[in-house]
Tab-separated table of C-alpha atoms in Angstrom:
chain	number	residue	atom	x	y	z
A	17	MET	CA	29.745	15.663	17.037
A	18	ALA	CA	28.133	13.651	14.539
A	19	GLN	CA	25.303	16.240	13.840
A	20	SER	CA	28.123	19.525	12.755
A	21	ARG	CA	29.858	17.101	10.460
A	22	HIS	CA	26.560	16.191	9.024
A	23	ALA	CA	25.835	20.126	9.149
A	24	VAL	CA	29.576	20.806	6.927
A	25	GLU	CA	28.658	17.842	5.035
A	26	LYS	CA	25.276	19.411	4.369
A	27	GLU	CA	26.427	23.089	2.856
A	28	GLN	CA	29.505	21.131	0.274
A	29	SER	CA	26.259	18.334	-0.441
A	30	THR	CA	23.932	21.774	-1.748
A	31	LYS	CA	22.438	22.299	-5.387
A	32	ILE	CA	24.217	18.344	-5.449
A	33	THR	CA	21.076	16.216	-7.098
A	34	ALA	CA	20.498	12.397	-6.630
A	35	LEU	CA	18.358	10.202	-8.279
A	36	VAL	CA	17.534	6.441	-6.131
A	37	VAL	CA	17.006	3.457	-8.321
A	38	ASP	CA	14.816	0.651	-5.823
A	39	ASP	CA	12.594	-1.854	-6.234
A	40	ASN	CA	12.057	-2.114	-2.154
A	41	ARG	CA	9.667	0.803	-0.306
A	42	ILE	CA	12.163	0.464	2.243
A	43	ASN	CA	15.312	1.598	0.839
A	44	ARG	CA	13.582	3.929	-1.002
A	45	THR	CA	12.456	5.783	2.247
A	46	ILE	CA	16.094	5.163	3.961
A	47	HIS	CA	17.836	6.404	1.143
A	48	CYS	CA	15.937	9.426	0.510
A	49	ARG	CA	16.105	10.301	4.439
A	50	LEU	CA	19.722	10.002	4.246
A	51	LEU	CA	20.197	12.137	0.758
A	52	ASN	CA	17.438	14.281	3.256
A	53	ASN	CA	19.560	15.177	5.869
A	54	LEU	CA	22.771	15.892	3.649
A	55	GLY	CA	20.343	18.839	1.831
A	56	VAL	CA	21.117	16.097	-1.497
A	57	GLU	CA	17.374	16.992	-3.214
A	58	ASN	CA	16.297	13.643	-4.709
A	59	GLU	CA	14.052	11.769	-6.183
A	60	VAL	CA	12.419	7.734	-6.600
A	61	VAL	CA	11.998	5.331	-9.178
A	62	GLY	CA	11.143	2.064	-8.617
A	63	ASN	CA	13.013	-0.404	-11.014
A	64	GLY	CA	16.037	0.836	-14.156
A	65	LYS	CA	13.487	1.504	-16.711
A	66	GLU	CA	11.541	4.719	-14.785
A	67	ALA	CA	15.499	5.678	-14.557
A	68	VAL	CA	16.092	5.859	-18.305
A	69	ASP	CA	12.523	7.352	-18.690
A	70	ALA	CA	14.156	9.783	-16.081
A	71	HIS	CA	17.204	10.649	-18.425
A	72	CYS	CA	15.182	10.683	-21.319
A	73	SER	CA	12.687	13.409	-20.322
A	74	GLY	CA	15.847	15.628	-19.765
A	75	LYS	CA	16.719	15.216	-16.733
A	76	LYS	CA	19.529	15.366	-14.965
A	77	PHE	CA	21.705	14.148	-11.615
A	78	ASP	CA	24.920	14.603	-9.882
A	79	LEU	CA	24.289	10.984	-8.367
A	80	ILE	CA	22.219	8.117	-9.271
A	81	LEU	CA	22.069	5.235	-6.238
A	82	MET	CA	21.109	2.118	-8.676
A	83	ASP	CA	19.978	-0.885	-6.874
A	84	MET	CA	21.262	-4.339	-9.109
A	85	GLU	CA	17.972	-6.218	-8.459
A	86	MET	CA	14.465	-4.566	-10.385
A	87	PRO	CA	11.867	-5.891	-11.711
A	88	ILE	CA	11.217	-5.114	-15.131
A	89	MET	CA	14.671	-3.641	-16.195
A	90	ASN	CA	17.460	-4.345	-13.673
A	91	GLY	CA	20.569	-2.299	-12.120
A	92	ILE	CA	23.132	-3.739	-14.478
A	93	GLU	CA	20.860	-3.110	-18.023
A	94	ALA	CA	19.789	0.267	-16.591
A	95	THR	CA	23.471	1.218	-16.117
A	96	ARG	CA	25.149	0.124	-18.924
A	97	LYS	CA	21.180	1.853	-21.096
A	98	LEU	CA	21.706	5.216	-19.619
A	99	ARG	CA	25.607	5.050	-20.850
A	100	GLU	CA	24.758	3.899	-24.205
A	101	MET	CA	23.070	7.067	-23.700
A	102	GLY	CA	25.938	9.802	-23.007
A	103	ASN	CA	24.559	10.107	-19.572
A	104	ARG	CA	27.011	10.993	-17.049
A	105	SER	CA	26.327	10.903	-14.031
A	106	MET	CA	28.111	9.874	-10.856
A	107	ILE	CA	26.424	6.093	-11.182
A	108	ALA	CA	27.175	3.893	-7.890
A	109	GLY	CA	25.711	0.343	-7.638
A	110	VAL	CA	24.361	-0.489	-4.523
A	111	SER	CA	23.229	-4.143	-3.530
A	112	SER	CA	23.780	-6.798	-1.107
A	113	ARG	CA	24.989	-8.990	-3.648
A	114	SER	CA	28.834	-9.699	-2.741
A	115	MET	CA	29.567	-12.176	-5.315
A	116	GLU	CA	32.925	-10.881	-7.565
A	117	GLU	CA	31.198	-12.064	-10.770
A	118	ASP	CA	27.813	-10.432	-9.958
A	119	ILE	CA	29.242	-7.283	-8.987
A	120	GLN	CA	31.711	-7.563	-11.615
A	121	GLU	CA	29.299	-7.848	-14.223
A	122	PHE	CA	27.083	-4.511	-12.462
A	123	ILE	CA	30.851	-1.995	-12.634
A	124	GLU	CA	31.306	-3.524	-16.807
A	125	ALA	CA	28.196	-2.136	-17.082
A	126	GLY	CA	29.383	1.286	-16.327
A	127	LEU	CA	29.010	1.822	-13.096
A	128	ASP	CA	31.089	4.326	-11.306
A	129	ASP	CA	31.140	3.113	-7.617
A	130	TYR	CA	29.548	0.899	-6.039
A	131	GLN	CA	28.128	-0.093	-2.297
A	132	GLU	CA	27.622	-2.966	-0.009
A	133	LYS	CA	24.035	-2.475	1.059
A	134	PRO	CA	22.803	-1.767	3.841
A	135	LEU	CA	23.647	1.916	2.505
A	136	THR	CA	24.732	4.082	5.601
A	137	MET	CA	25.510	7.681	6.221
A	138	SER	CA	29.862	7.603	5.599
A	139	LYS	CA	28.830	5.676	2.256
A	140	LEU	CA	27.471	8.476	0.846
A	141	ILE	CA	29.242	11.064	2.083
A	142	SER	CA	32.452	9.115	0.070
A	143	LEU	CA	29.423	9.635	-2.620
A	144	ILE	CA	29.284	12.443	-2.545
A	145	ARG	CA	33.189	13.520	-1.629
A	146	LYS	CA	34.449	11.545	-5.025
A	147	ILE	CA	31.198	14.775	-6.892
A	148	LYS	CA	32.810	17.082	-5.493
A	149	LEU	CA	36.186	15.903	-5.855
A	150	ASN	CA	35.483	15.037	-9.868
A	151	GLY	CA	33.460	18.506	-10.577
B	8	MET	CA	21.711	8.416	32.578
B	9	GLU	CA	17.669	8.703	32.160
B	10	ARG	CA	16.766	10.553	35.409
B	11	ASN	CA	12.707	9.665	34.382
B	12	PRO	CA	11.600	5.773	35.121
B	13	MET	CA	9.984	5.219	31.378
B	14	ARG	CA	13.017	6.228	29.437
B	15	ARG	CA	15.592	4.435	31.358
B	16	GLN	CA	13.218	1.290	31.566
B	17	LEU	CA	13.301	2.151	27.540
B	18	ALA	CA	16.627	2.283	27.034
B	19	ILE	CA	16.945	-0.899	28.884
B	20	MET	CA	14.529	-2.187	26.473
B	21	ARG	CA	16.238	-1.455	23.935
B	22	GLN	CA	19.905	-2.580	24.875
B	23	SER	CA	18.598	-6.118	25.466
B	24	LEU	CA	17.406	-6.380	21.544
B	25	PHE	CA	21.232	-5.525	21.110
B	26	ASP	CA	22.301	-7.942	23.153
B	27	GLN	CA	20.158	-10.596	22.635
B	28	GLY	CA	21.004	-10.427	18.678
B	29	TYR	CA	17.389	-8.881	17.860
B	30	LEU	CA	19.052	-6.094	15.957
B	31	ASP	CA	21.961	-4.629	14.948
B	32	GLU	CA	23.989	-1.902	13.501
B	33	GLN	CA	22.006	-0.802	10.814
B	34	PHE	CA	18.951	-0.199	13.324
B	35	ILE	CA	21.798	3.014	15.021
B	36	GLN	CA	21.983	4.073	11.201
B	37	LEU	CA	18.075	4.494	11.566
B	38	GLU	CA	18.029	6.521	14.827
B	39	GLU	CA	20.615	8.846	13.289
B	40	LEU	CA	18.206	9.973	10.660
B	41	GLN	CA	15.425	10.490	12.991
B	42	ASP	CA	15.486	14.015	14.489
B	43	ASP	CA	12.734	17.207	15.332
B	44	ALA	CA	11.458	16.783	11.877
B	45	ASN	CA	10.423	13.444	11.892
B	46	PRO	CA	10.846	12.232	14.960
B	47	ASN	CA	9.010	9.074	14.180
B	48	PHE	CA	11.368	8.307	11.514
B	49	VAL	CA	12.948	4.279	12.995
B	50	GLU	CA	8.917	3.541	13.653
B	51	GLU	CA	7.524	4.447	10.723
B	52	VAL	CA	10.286	2.378	8.677
B	53	VAL	CA	9.947	-0.492	10.656
B	54	ILE	CA	5.741	-0.448	9.918
B	55	LEU	CA	6.873	-0.545	6.133
B	56	TYR	CA	9.127	-3.302	7.123
B	57	TYR	CA	5.888	-5.400	8.651
B	58	ARG	CA	3.765	-4.605	5.306
B	59	ASP	CA	6.258	-5.523	3.357
B	60	SER	CA	7.229	-8.722	5.369
B	61	ALA	CA	3.295	-9.636	5.307
B	62	ARG	CA	3.582	-9.933	1.583
B	63	ILE	CA	6.196	-11.657	1.052
B	64	ILE	CA	5.901	-14.435	3.446
B	65	LEU	CA	2.524	-14.755	2.312
B	66	ASN	CA	3.948	-14.972	-1.771
B	67	LEU	CA	6.363	-17.532	0.495
B	68	GLU	CA	3.688	-19.913	1.383
B	69	GLN	CA	2.048	-19.803	-1.626
B	70	ALA	CA	5.778	-21.051	-3.540
B	71	LEU	CA	6.531	-23.816	-0.400
B	72	GLU	CA	2.270	-25.154	-1.687
B	73	ARG	CA	3.838	-26.089	-4.984
B	74	LYS	CA	5.435	-28.998	-5.433
B	75	PRO	CA	8.338	-29.213	-7.451
B	76	PHE	CA	9.482	-26.593	-5.249
B	77	ASP	CA	10.311	-23.531	-6.768
B	78	PHE	CA	13.794	-22.883	-5.818
B	79	ASN	CA	14.756	-19.710	-8.228
B	80	LYS	CA	11.270	-18.259	-7.364
B	81	LEU	CA	11.868	-19.297	-3.107
B	82	ASP	CA	15.710	-17.563	-3.590
B	83	GLY	CA	14.025	-14.329	-5.495
B	84	LEU	CA	11.763	-13.476	-2.416
B	85	MET	CA	13.658	-14.557	0.159
B	86	HIS	CA	16.585	-12.581	-1.469
B	87	GLN	CA	13.841	-9.516	-0.799
B	88	PHE	CA	13.040	-10.204	2.532
B	89	LYS	CA	16.530	-10.513	3.306
B	90	GLY	CA	17.089	-6.921	1.601
B	91	SER	CA	14.600	-5.782	3.670
B	92	SER	CA	15.590	-7.373	7.353
B	93	SER	CA	19.472	-6.372	6.711
B	94	SER	CA	17.620	-2.470	6.139
B	95	ILE	CA	16.163	-1.782	9.416
B	96	GLY	CA	18.855	-4.261	11.298
B	97	ALA	CA	16.464	-7.273	12.290
B	98	LYS	CA	20.194	-9.339	12.734
B	99	LYS	CA	18.337	-12.888	13.621
B	100	VAL	CA	16.345	-12.373	11.141
B	101	LYS	CA	18.387	-11.708	8.077
B	102	ALA	CA	20.018	-14.435	9.225
B	103	GLU	CA	17.181	-17.020	8.769
B	104	CYS	CA	16.723	-15.491	5.514
B	105	THR	CA	20.329	-16.536	5.099
B	106	LEU	CA	20.235	-19.713	5.993
B	107	PHE	CA	17.398	-20.191	3.640
B	108	ARG	CA	18.803	-18.934	0.708
B	109	GLU	CA	21.596	-21.899	1.427
B	110	TYR	CA	19.165	-24.611	1.659
B	111	CYS	CA	17.347	-23.064	-1.988
B	112	LYS	CA	20.437	-23.112	-3.366
B	113	SER	CA	20.878	-26.928	-2.711
B	114	GLY	CA	17.982	-27.599	-3.797
B	115	ASN	CA	16.614	-29.266	-0.168
B	116	GLY	CA	13.149	-28.868	0.266
B	117	GLU	CA	13.059	-29.786	4.114
B	118	GLY	CA	15.459	-28.280	4.869
B	119	CYS	CA	14.091	-24.825	3.241
B	120	THR	CA	10.506	-25.496	4.778
B	121	ARG	CA	12.421	-25.682	8.083
B	122	ALA	CA	14.278	-22.751	7.382
B	123	PHE	CA	10.593	-20.678	6.565
B	124	GLN	CA	9.064	-21.909	9.946
B	125	GLN	CA	12.261	-20.878	11.912
B	126	LEU	CA	12.275	-17.503	9.817
B	127	LYS	CA	8.778	-16.946	10.564
B	128	ARG	CA	9.205	-17.290	14.095
B	129	GLU	CA	12.082	-15.205	14.750
B	130	TYR	CA	10.058	-12.494	12.904
B	131	ALA	CA	6.953	-12.914	15.320
B	132	THR	CA	9.271	-12.878	17.967
B	133	LEU	CA	11.170	-9.297	16.644
B	134	LYS	CA	8.141	-7.833	15.758
B	135	ARG	CA	6.243	-8.206	19.481
B	136	LYS	CA	9.450	-7.121	20.736
B	137	LEU	CA	9.462	-4.028	18.952
B	138	GLU	CA	5.992	-2.900	18.971
B	139	ALA	CA	6.162	-3.115	23.063
B	140	TYR	CA	9.659	-0.854	22.373
B	141	PHE	CA	7.790	1.676	20.646
B	142	GLN	CA	4.946	1.144	22.504
B	143	LEU	CA	7.058	2.001	25.306
B	144	ALA	CA	8.729	4.607	23.620
B	145	ARG	CA	5.527	6.618	23.227
B	146	GLN	CA	4.755	7.005	26.646
B	147	ALA	CA	7.852	7.917	27.756
B	148	GLY	CA	8.025	10.785	25.659
B	149	PRO	CA	10.537	12.739	23.181
B	150	ALA	CA	13.782	12.185	25.122
B	151	GLU	CA	16.072	15.356	25.728
B	152	THR	CA	18.423	13.986	23.148
B	153	ALA	CA	17.676	13.385	19.797
B	154	CYS	CA	18.492	9.404	20.443
B	155	CYS	CA	18.419	7.384	23.205
B	156	ARG	CA	22.476	6.274	23.172
B	157	LYS	CA	24.624	3.957	25.491
B	158	GLU	CA	26.086	5.467	27.949
């Protein structure tokens, strides 16, 4: 049953692209696998600066999965910068932080959604559905 | 019900990891990402976890040798370890990480030292159990279905 549901979601995810922004190799591996299973083309970078550089190089993504705490440039700063540069991707913050004030600052930087880690298939499907709804 | 005795043993071993609190639901999420195209995905992620953990534990040991303790640095390192542990469903290890971070926040150096020792024990136990599990899984061969599930 889970596989047929994922097959439907995979069909609906066709042509959606995503960028995984996380300094943790394990999370990058898992998030990529989740996205691959849903048929979402994806790339990975290791910090916020690399995400900003990807935007500056002209790359466009429907979805950006943005970790909060990263070296060099964290997710809050990267989200703020991307919005300032006119990035219109759905940016979903993904973090293990649960303190409201931490999350609030992240949201105010320009997130469209926030999901607590670890990211699961159902959380990701809800993000993709949002993208589809917003066209 | 698994007919193959080795697969039955594997299923029992797997269930005990959950029943004894070593693993949580997140491990099942990893198993669901495993398929014929990526038959060793879970073990690959767990091996990544061992490598990451070894590096973080070493950094923590070095940080705990420096006095006075830099609680911000210790907390930062443990945040990383907790994140990785959470991502593979390492329930007991994650709990020890949380305890350590509470000691960091209250500036309790002795508590940090004690919690770190306990964390290393939990981590070593989990590593041993998972290594045995994956070794048995390799011997048992691929399951008839994609995942080995509780019946």
